[in-house]
Amino acid sequence: MGHIKSGLIMKKIILFLLTSLTLIVLLSSCNETKLKYAPLEDILADAVADSAWPGAVMMIGHGDDIVFHHAVGYHTYKQKTPTKKDDIFDLASVSKVIGTTSAVMKLVESGKLSLDDKAVKYLPELKGPDERNTALKKEITIRHLLTHSAGFEPFRLFYLMDCSVEARWDSAFQSELKYKPGDKTIYSDIGLMCMGKIVEKISGMPQDKYLKKIIFEPLKMPDTDYTPDQTLLKRIIPTEIKDNILIHGYVHDENTHSLGGVAGHAGLFSTAKDLSKFCRMMLHEGQLEGVKIFEAETIKLFTTRLDSSSSRCIGWDSPEGESSGGIYISAHSFGHTGYTGTSLWIDVENNVYVILLSNAVHPNRKYKYPNYFEWRQLLHSAAYEELGLFKRNPEVVLKNRWVEKFKIDREVK
């Protein structure tokens, strides 16, 4: 009897342990949900069929390994020129981070600039249009400009002004502030336009030349530049058709184009291959293949979310809400998007980067809504599934279209 009783007790213990183990597994994986939509080539093709974009290039990197690099579709919906993996795309606002923010990072490291410096110290033209605004602008810091908290409105149509380039710049500097510096975070091109000019003032050279010297040439990014050489036209993806003219070979952003093609908020062109070098450098704490670009502390400073009131870092953005970075991107990530149809996210925790380049504004910008945004998030999510990473980020929610398709929770409970 004693042996039987001991056996029953042992069975109960084993059953309890198995039940506990199962519960632990379930609890630890409760925020892991698979979309079950693969392979990635099919998603990219379906996005083209759904008019999210006529063509795109996607790259996924895991550490130093490129695990996916694929081109889909055509340069336009006329389907005459197939998209290729080395095609050059207008990065639009991704220029803010690969370009202007990188320049500021180098200036801060060299001691030529402090994030708490007042912007008027380097840009005395930053004043007006009245005494109140002039007084407020004296309080704008470099940090305010890079975190979109200087008080400027999102944008103004400077390109419609019938005047010189210098007069357009003056109008940007004299733009009215909509709120006091530091009071709110409102994404603004104007603040980054001012930041670009400050970079030029301190470096003593045009922003495009400075960036080529300190970032693009050292990292061997030959296809990354403003105002691309027209000999590359066959590789440059066209963007919008405006006034019956196809924008091809020059920047899509009208303000940047009217200013000569180089500005702090837009203007860079690049390829997935070039951008992957930049991403790897950032994941390697500022170094790549023996070349040192940044100190690790500088990268951490600029890519860490400031506080819970906004997703903004310094120059960079972090994932939250319906983030383009997808539902699996970790909290320790930073990235940016571009109006033309570009997105780039770097995930430090998972040692992953995802680059998606498209011309979603073709044939006109109305084509972006809502398809482009939906497919972009799905692809960034599917990139993580390709790597076997299924841990949901509780701060990111899946777009309703995919909630309905995959019958999964929109939010992590």
Coordinates of C-alpha atoms in Angstrom, one line a residue:
M1 CA 0.0 0.0 0.0
G2 CA 2.8 2.3 0.9
H3 CA 4.4 1.9 -2.6
I4 CA 1.0 2.6 -4.3
K5 CA 0.5 5.7 -2.2
S6 CA 4.0 6.9 -3.0
G7 CA 3.4 6.3 -6.7
L8 CA 0.2 8.3 -6.6
I9 CA 1.9 11.2 -4.9
M10 CA 4.7 11.1 -7.4
K11 CA 2.2 11.1 -10.3
K12 CA 0.5 14.1 -8.8
I13 CA 3.8 15.9 -8.4
I14 CA 4.7 15.2 -12.0
L15 CA 1.3 16.3 -13.2
F16 CA 1.6 19.5 -11.2
L17 CA 5.1 20.2 -12.7
L18 CA 3.9 19.6 -16.2
T19 CA 0.9 21.8 -15.8
S20 CA 3.0 24.5 -14.3
L21 CA 5.5 24.2 -17.1
T22 CA 2.8 24.4 -19.7
L23 CA 1.3 27.5 -18.0
I24 CA 4.7 29.2 -17.9
V25 CA 5.2 28.5 -21.6
L26 CA 1.8 29.9 -22.4
L27 CA 2.3 33.0 -20.3
S28 CA 5.7 33.7 -21.8
S29 CA 4.4 33.4 -25.3
C30 CA 1.1 35.2 -24.8
N31 CA 2.5 38.1 -26.8
E32 CA 3.8 36.0 -29.6
T33 CA 1.4 35.9 -32.6
K34 CA 2.2 34.8 -36.1
L35 CA 0.6 36.5 -39.1
K36 CA 1.2 33.4 -41.2
Y37 CA 1.6 35.3 -44.5
A38 CA 4.7 34.3 -46.4
P39 CA 6.9 34.2 -48.3
L40 CA 8.0 37.8 -48.5
E41 CA 8.2 37.8 -52.3
D42 CA 4.5 37.1 -52.4
I43 CA 3.7 39.9 -50.0
L44 CA 5.7 42.4 -52.1
A45 CA 4.0 41.1 -55.3
D46 CA 0.6 41.4 -53.7
A47 CA 1.4 45.0 -52.6
V48 CA 2.1 45.9 -56.2
A49 CA -1.2 44.2 -57.3
D50 CA -3.0 46.3 -54.7
S51 CA -1.3 49.5 -56.0
A52 CA 0.6 50.2 -52.8
W53 CA 3.5 51.1 -55.2
P54 CA 4.6 50.3 -58.8
G55 CA 7.9 48.9 -57.6
A56 CA 10.0 48.4 -54.5
V57 CA 13.3 47.0 -53.1
M58 CA 13.4 45.4 -49.6
M59 CA 16.3 44.3 -47.6
I60 CA 16.6 42.6 -44.2
G61 CA 19.8 42.4 -42.3
H62 CA 20.5 40.3 -39.3
G63 CA 23.9 41.4 -37.9
D64 CA 26.3 41.4 -40.8
D65 CA 24.2 39.0 -42.8
I66 CA 21.8 40.1 -45.5
V67 CA 19.1 37.5 -45.2
F68 CA 16.7 39.0 -47.8
H69 CA 17.2 41.4 -50.7
H70 CA 14.5 41.5 -53.3
A71 CA 13.2 43.8 -56.0
V72 CA 9.6 43.7 -57.2
G73 CA 7.5 45.5 -59.8
Y74 CA 8.4 48.2 -62.2
H75 CA 9.6 51.9 -62.2
T76 CA 6.0 52.9 -63.2
Y77 CA 2.7 51.3 -63.7
K78 CA 3.3 51.3 -67.4
Q79 CA 5.6 48.3 -66.6
K80 CA 8.3 49.1 -69.1
T81 CA 11.4 49.1 -66.7
P82 CA 11.6 46.3 -64.1
T83 CA 12.8 47.4 -60.6
K84 CA 16.3 46.2 -59.8
K85 CA 18.0 45.6 -56.5
D86 CA 20.6 48.4 -57.1
D87 CA 18.0 51.0 -58.1
I88 CA 18.3 54.5 -56.6
F89 CA 15.4 55.9 -54.6
D90 CA 14.4 59.4 -53.4
L91 CA 14.6 58.9 -49.6
A92 CA 12.5 62.0 -48.8
S93 CA 12.4 62.5 -45.0
V94 CA 14.7 59.5 -44.3
S95 CA 17.2 62.3 -45.3
K96 CA 16.5 63.8 -41.9
V97 CA 18.3 61.0 -40.1
I98 CA 20.8 59.6 -42.6
G99 CA 21.8 63.1 -43.6
T100 CA 21.1 66.0 -41.2
T101 CA 21.0 64.1 -37.9
S102 CA 24.3 62.3 -38.8
A103 CA 25.9 65.6 -39.5
V104 CA 24.8 67.0 -36.1
M105 CA 26.1 63.9 -34.4
K106 CA 29.6 64.5 -35.8
L107 CA 29.5 68.1 -34.9
V108 CA 28.4 67.3 -31.3
E109 CA 31.2 64.7 -31.0
S110 CA 33.8 67.1 -32.2
G111 CA 32.7 69.7 -29.6
K112 CA 31.7 72.2 -32.3
L113 CA 28.0 72.1 -31.3
S114 CA 26.0 71.4 -28.2
L115 CA 22.4 70.2 -28.2
D116 CA 21.6 72.9 -25.7
D117 CA 23.1 75.7 -27.8
K118 CA 20.7 78.3 -28.9
A119 CA 20.0 78.1 -32.7
V120 CA 20.4 81.9 -33.2
K121 CA 24.0 81.6 -32.1
Y122 CA 24.8 80.0 -35.5
L123 CA 21.7 81.3 -37.4
P124 CA 21.1 84.9 -36.5
E125 CA 18.7 85.1 -39.5
L126 CA 16.3 83.1 -37.3
K127 CA 13.9 85.9 -36.4
G128 CA 10.5 87.5 -37.2
P129 CA 8.0 87.9 -38.6
D130 CA 7.3 90.2 -35.5
E131 CA 8.9 91.1 -32.2
R132 CA 7.1 88.3 -30.3
N133 CA 8.4 85.6 -32.7
T134 CA 11.9 87.1 -32.7
A135 CA 12.0 86.9 -28.9
L136 CA 10.6 83.3 -28.9
K137 CA 13.1 82.2 -31.5
K138 CA 16.0 83.2 -29.3
E139 CA 14.9 80.3 -27.0
I140 CA 15.0 77.7 -29.7
T141 CA 17.8 75.2 -29.1
I142 CA 19.5 72.6 -31.4
R143 CA 17.6 70.0 -29.4
H144 CA 14.3 71.7 -30.1
L145 CA 15.0 71.6 -33.8
L146 CA 15.9 67.9 -33.9
T147 CA 13.0 66.8 -31.7
H148 CA 10.4 68.8 -33.6
S149 CA 9.6 70.9 -30.6
A150 CA 10.8 74.3 -31.7
G151 CA 7.3 75.6 -32.4
F152 CA 7.2 75.6 -36.2
E153 CA 4.2 74.4 -38.2
P154 CA 4.7 71.2 -40.2
F155 CA 5.5 72.9 -43.5
R156 CA 4.9 75.9 -45.7
L157 CA 4.8 76.1 -49.5
F158 CA 7.9 78.2 -50.0
Y159 CA 8.3 76.8 -53.5
L160 CA 5.3 78.8 -54.7
M161 CA 7.0 82.1 -53.9
D162 CA 8.2 83.9 -57.0
C163 CA 11.5 84.9 -55.7
S164 CA 15.2 83.9 -55.3
V165 CA 16.5 80.9 -53.4
E166 CA 17.9 83.3 -50.7
A167 CA 14.4 84.9 -50.3
R168 CA 12.9 81.5 -49.8
W169 CA 15.4 80.6 -47.1
D170 CA 14.6 84.0 -45.4
S171 CA 10.9 83.1 -45.5
A172 CA 11.7 79.8 -43.8
F173 CA 13.8 81.5 -41.1
Q174 CA 11.0 84.0 -40.5
S175 CA 8.2 81.5 -40.3
E176 CA 5.8 82.2 -37.5
L177 CA 6.0 79.9 -34.5
K178 CA 2.7 78.2 -33.6
Y179 CA 3.6 77.6 -30.0
K180 CA 6.5 78.3 -27.6
P181 CA 9.7 76.3 -28.0
G182 CA 9.6 73.1 -25.9
D183 CA 5.8 73.2 -25.3
K184 CA 4.7 70.6 -27.9
T185 CA 6.1 68.0 -30.3
I186 CA 4.8 68.6 -33.8
Y187 CA 6.6 67.1 -36.7
S188 CA 8.1 70.0 -38.8
D189 CA 10.1 70.2 -42.0
I190 CA 10.9 73.8 -41.2
G191 CA 12.9 73.0 -38.1
L192 CA 15.1 70.6 -40.0
M193 CA 15.6 73.1 -42.8
C194 CA 17.0 75.5 -40.2
M195 CA 19.1 72.7 -38.8
G196 CA 20.6 72.0 -42.2
K197 CA 21.7 75.6 -42.5
I198 CA 23.3 75.5 -39.1
V199 CA 25.3 72.4 -40.2
E200 CA 26.6 74.4 -43.1
K201 CA 27.5 77.4 -41.0
I202 CA 29.5 75.4 -38.5
S203 CA 31.1 73.0 -41.0
G204 CA 32.0 75.7 -43.5
M205 CA 30.8 73.7 -46.5
P206 CA 27.5 72.8 -48.2
Q207 CA 25.6 70.0 -46.3
D208 CA 25.9 67.5 -49.2
K209 CA 29.7 68.0 -49.4
Y210 CA 30.1 67.7 -45.6
L211 CA 28.1 64.5 -45.4
K212 CA 30.0 62.9 -48.3
K213 CA 33.2 63.7 -46.5
I214 CA 32.3 62.5 -43.0
I215 CA 29.8 59.7 -43.7
F216 CA 29.2 58.5 -47.2
E217 CA 32.7 58.2 -48.5
P218 CA 34.2 56.6 -45.4
L219 CA 31.4 54.0 -45.4
K220 CA 31.8 53.5 -49.1
M221 CA 28.2 54.5 -50.0
P222 CA 28.8 55.5 -53.7
D223 CA 25.1 55.9 -54.6
T224 CA 24.1 58.1 -51.7
D225 CA 24.0 61.8 -52.5
Y226 CA 21.9 64.8 -53.1
T227 CA 21.3 66.0 -56.7
P228 CA 22.3 62.6 -58.3
D229 CA 24.3 62.6 -61.5
Q230 CA 22.1 62.3 -64.5
T231 CA 24.3 59.5 -65.9
L232 CA 22.5 57.4 -63.3
L233 CA 19.0 58.2 -64.6
K234 CA 18.3 54.6 -65.7
R235 CA 18.8 53.5 -62.1
I236 CA 16.8 56.3 -60.5
I237 CA 13.2 55.5 -59.6
P238 CA 10.8 58.2 -60.8
T239 CA 8.2 59.5 -58.3
E240 CA 5.1 61.6 -59.0
I241 CA 3.5 62.9 -62.1
K242 CA 2.8 66.6 -61.5
D243 CA 1.4 69.0 -64.1
N244 CA 1.8 66.2 -66.6
I245 CA 5.6 66.0 -65.9
L246 CA 7.2 62.9 -64.5
I247 CA 9.5 63.8 -61.6
H248 CA 12.6 61.8 -62.5
G249 CA 16.2 62.3 -61.5
Y250 CA 15.5 65.2 -59.1
V251 CA 14.0 65.5 -55.7
H252 CA 10.3 65.0 -55.2
D253 CA 9.9 67.5 -52.3
E254 CA 9.0 70.8 -53.9
N255 CA 10.6 73.0 -51.3
T256 CA 13.9 71.1 -51.6
H257 CA 13.8 71.3 -55.4
S258 CA 13.2 75.0 -55.3
L259 CA 16.2 75.5 -53.0
G260 CA 18.6 73.7 -55.3
G261 CA 18.1 70.1 -54.2
V262 CA 19.9 70.2 -50.9
A263 CA 18.0 70.9 -47.6
G264 CA 18.0 69.6 -44.1
H265 CA 14.6 67.9 -44.3
A266 CA 14.8 66.1 -47.7
G267 CA 16.9 65.6 -50.8
L268 CA 19.0 62.4 -50.3
F269 CA 18.9 59.6 -52.9
S270 CA 20.3 56.1 -52.1
T271 CA 20.1 52.3 -52.6
A272 CA 19.3 49.5 -50.2
K273 CA 22.9 48.3 -50.3
D274 CA 24.3 51.7 -49.3
L275 CA 21.8 52.1 -46.5
S276 CA 22.6 48.6 -45.2
K277 CA 26.2 49.8 -44.6
F278 CA 24.9 52.7 -42.5
C279 CA 22.6 50.4 -40.6
R280 CA 25.4 47.9 -39.8
M281 CA 27.6 50.7 -38.7
M282 CA 24.9 51.9 -36.2
L283 CA 24.4 48.3 -34.9
H284 CA 28.2 48.0 -34.5
E285 CA 28.1 51.1 -32.2
G286 CA 29.5 53.5 -34.8
Q287 CA 32.1 51.3 -36.5
L288 CA 32.2 49.3 -39.7
E289 CA 35.0 47.3 -41.3
G290 CA 37.7 49.2 -39.5
V291 CA 36.1 52.6 -40.1
K292 CA 34.9 54.6 -37.1
I293 CA 32.1 57.0 -37.7
F294 CA 30.5 57.7 -34.3
E295 CA 31.2 57.0 -30.7
A296 CA 28.8 54.4 -29.1
E297 CA 27.6 57.0 -26.6
T298 CA 26.6 59.4 -29.3
I299 CA 24.5 56.8 -31.0
K300 CA 22.8 56.0 -27.7
L301 CA 22.2 59.7 -27.0
F302 CA 20.5 60.4 -30.3
T303 CA 18.5 57.1 -30.7
T304 CA 17.0 56.9 -27.2
R305 CA 13.4 58.0 -26.8
L306 CA 13.2 61.3 -24.8
D307 CA 10.1 60.6 -22.7
S308 CA 6.7 58.9 -22.7
S309 CA 4.9 61.9 -24.1
S310 CA 6.3 61.4 -27.6
S311 CA 8.0 58.7 -29.8
R312 CA 10.7 61.1 -30.8
C313 CA 14.3 60.6 -30.1
I314 CA 16.9 63.2 -31.2
G315 CA 16.4 63.3 -34.9
W316 CA 15.3 59.7 -35.0
D317 CA 11.9 58.2 -34.2
S318 CA 11.0 55.1 -32.1
P319 CA 8.1 52.6 -32.6
E320 CA 4.7 53.2 -31.2
G321 CA 1.0 53.1 -32.3
E322 CA 0.6 51.8 -35.9
S323 CA 4.3 52.0 -36.4
S324 CA 5.7 51.3 -39.8
G325 CA 8.4 49.1 -38.1
G326 CA 5.8 46.3 -37.6
I327 CA 4.4 44.6 -34.6
Y328 CA 7.5 42.6 -33.6
I329 CA 10.0 45.5 -33.6
S330 CA 11.6 45.9 -30.1
A331 CA 11.3 48.9 -27.9
H332 CA 15.1 49.4 -28.4
S333 CA 14.7 50.4 -32.0
F334 CA 14.9 53.6 -34.0
G335 CA 14.1 54.5 -37.5
H336 CA 12.3 56.9 -39.9
T337 CA 10.0 57.1 -42.9
G338 CA 10.0 59.1 -46.1
Y339 CA 7.0 60.6 -47.9
T340 CA 7.9 59.1 -51.3
G341 CA 7.5 55.6 -49.8
T342 CA 10.6 54.8 -47.9
S343 CA 11.2 53.4 -44.4
L344 CA 14.2 52.2 -42.4
W345 CA 14.3 50.7 -38.9
I346 CA 17.2 49.5 -36.9
D347 CA 16.5 47.1 -34.0
V348 CA 19.4 47.0 -31.4
E349 CA 17.8 44.4 -29.2
N350 CA 17.4 41.9 -32.1
N351 CA 20.4 43.0 -34.1
V352 CA 18.1 43.5 -37.1
Y353 CA 17.5 46.2 -39.7
V354 CA 14.8 46.4 -42.3
I355 CA 14.8 48.7 -45.3
L356 CA 11.9 49.2 -47.6
L357 CA 12.3 51.6 -50.6
S358 CA 9.4 52.3 -52.9
N359 CA 7.9 55.1 -55.0
A360 CA 4.4 55.0 -53.5
V361 CA 3.6 58.6 -54.6
H362 CA 3.5 57.4 -58.2
P363 CA 1.5 58.3 -60.2
N364 CA 0.3 60.7 -57.6
R365 CA 0.4 61.0 -53.8
K366 CA -3.2 60.0 -53.4
Y367 CA -2.3 56.4 -54.3
K368 CA -0.6 56.1 -50.9
Y369 CA -3.8 56.1 -48.9
P370 CA -4.4 53.6 -47.3
N371 CA -2.7 50.8 -49.2
Y372 CA 0.9 51.9 -48.9
F373 CA 0.7 52.3 -45.1
E374 CA -1.0 49.0 -44.7
W375 CA 1.4 46.9 -46.8
R376 CA 4.5 48.7 -45.3
Q377 CA 3.6 47.7 -41.8
L378 CA 2.8 44.1 -42.9
L379 CA 6.1 43.8 -44.7
H380 CA 8.1 45.1 -41.7
S381 CA 6.2 42.6 -39.5
A382 CA 6.7 39.7 -41.9
A383 CA 10.5 40.5 -42.0
Y384 CA 10.7 39.5 -38.3
E385 CA 8.7 36.4 -39.0
E386 CA 11.3 35.5 -41.7
L387 CA 13.9 35.6 -38.9
G388 CA 11.7 33.6 -36.4
L389 CA 11.1 36.6 -34.2
F390 CA 7.5 36.7 -33.0
K391 CA 7.6 38.7 -29.7
R392 CA 5.0 41.4 -30.0
N393 CA 5.8 45.0 -29.0
P394 CA 3.0 46.1 -26.7
E395 CA 3.4 49.7 -27.8
V396 CA 2.7 48.8 -31.4
V397 CA -0.8 48.0 -32.8
L398 CA -1.6 46.1 -36.0
K399 CA -3.6 48.0 -38.6
N400 CA -7.2 46.9 -38.8
R401 CA -6.9 45.4 -42.3
W402 CA -4.5 42.8 -41.0
V403 CA -6.5 42.2 -37.8
E404 CA -9.5 41.3 -39.9
K405 CA -7.4 39.1 -42.2
F406 CA -5.4 37.2 -39.6
K407 CA -8.0 37.2 -36.8
I408 CA -5.5 38.2 -34.2
D409 CA -5.5 40.9 -31.5
R410 CA -4.9 44.4 -32.6
E411 CA -3.1 45.1 -29.4
V412 CA -1.0 43.0 -27.0
K413 CA -3.1 42.5 -23.8

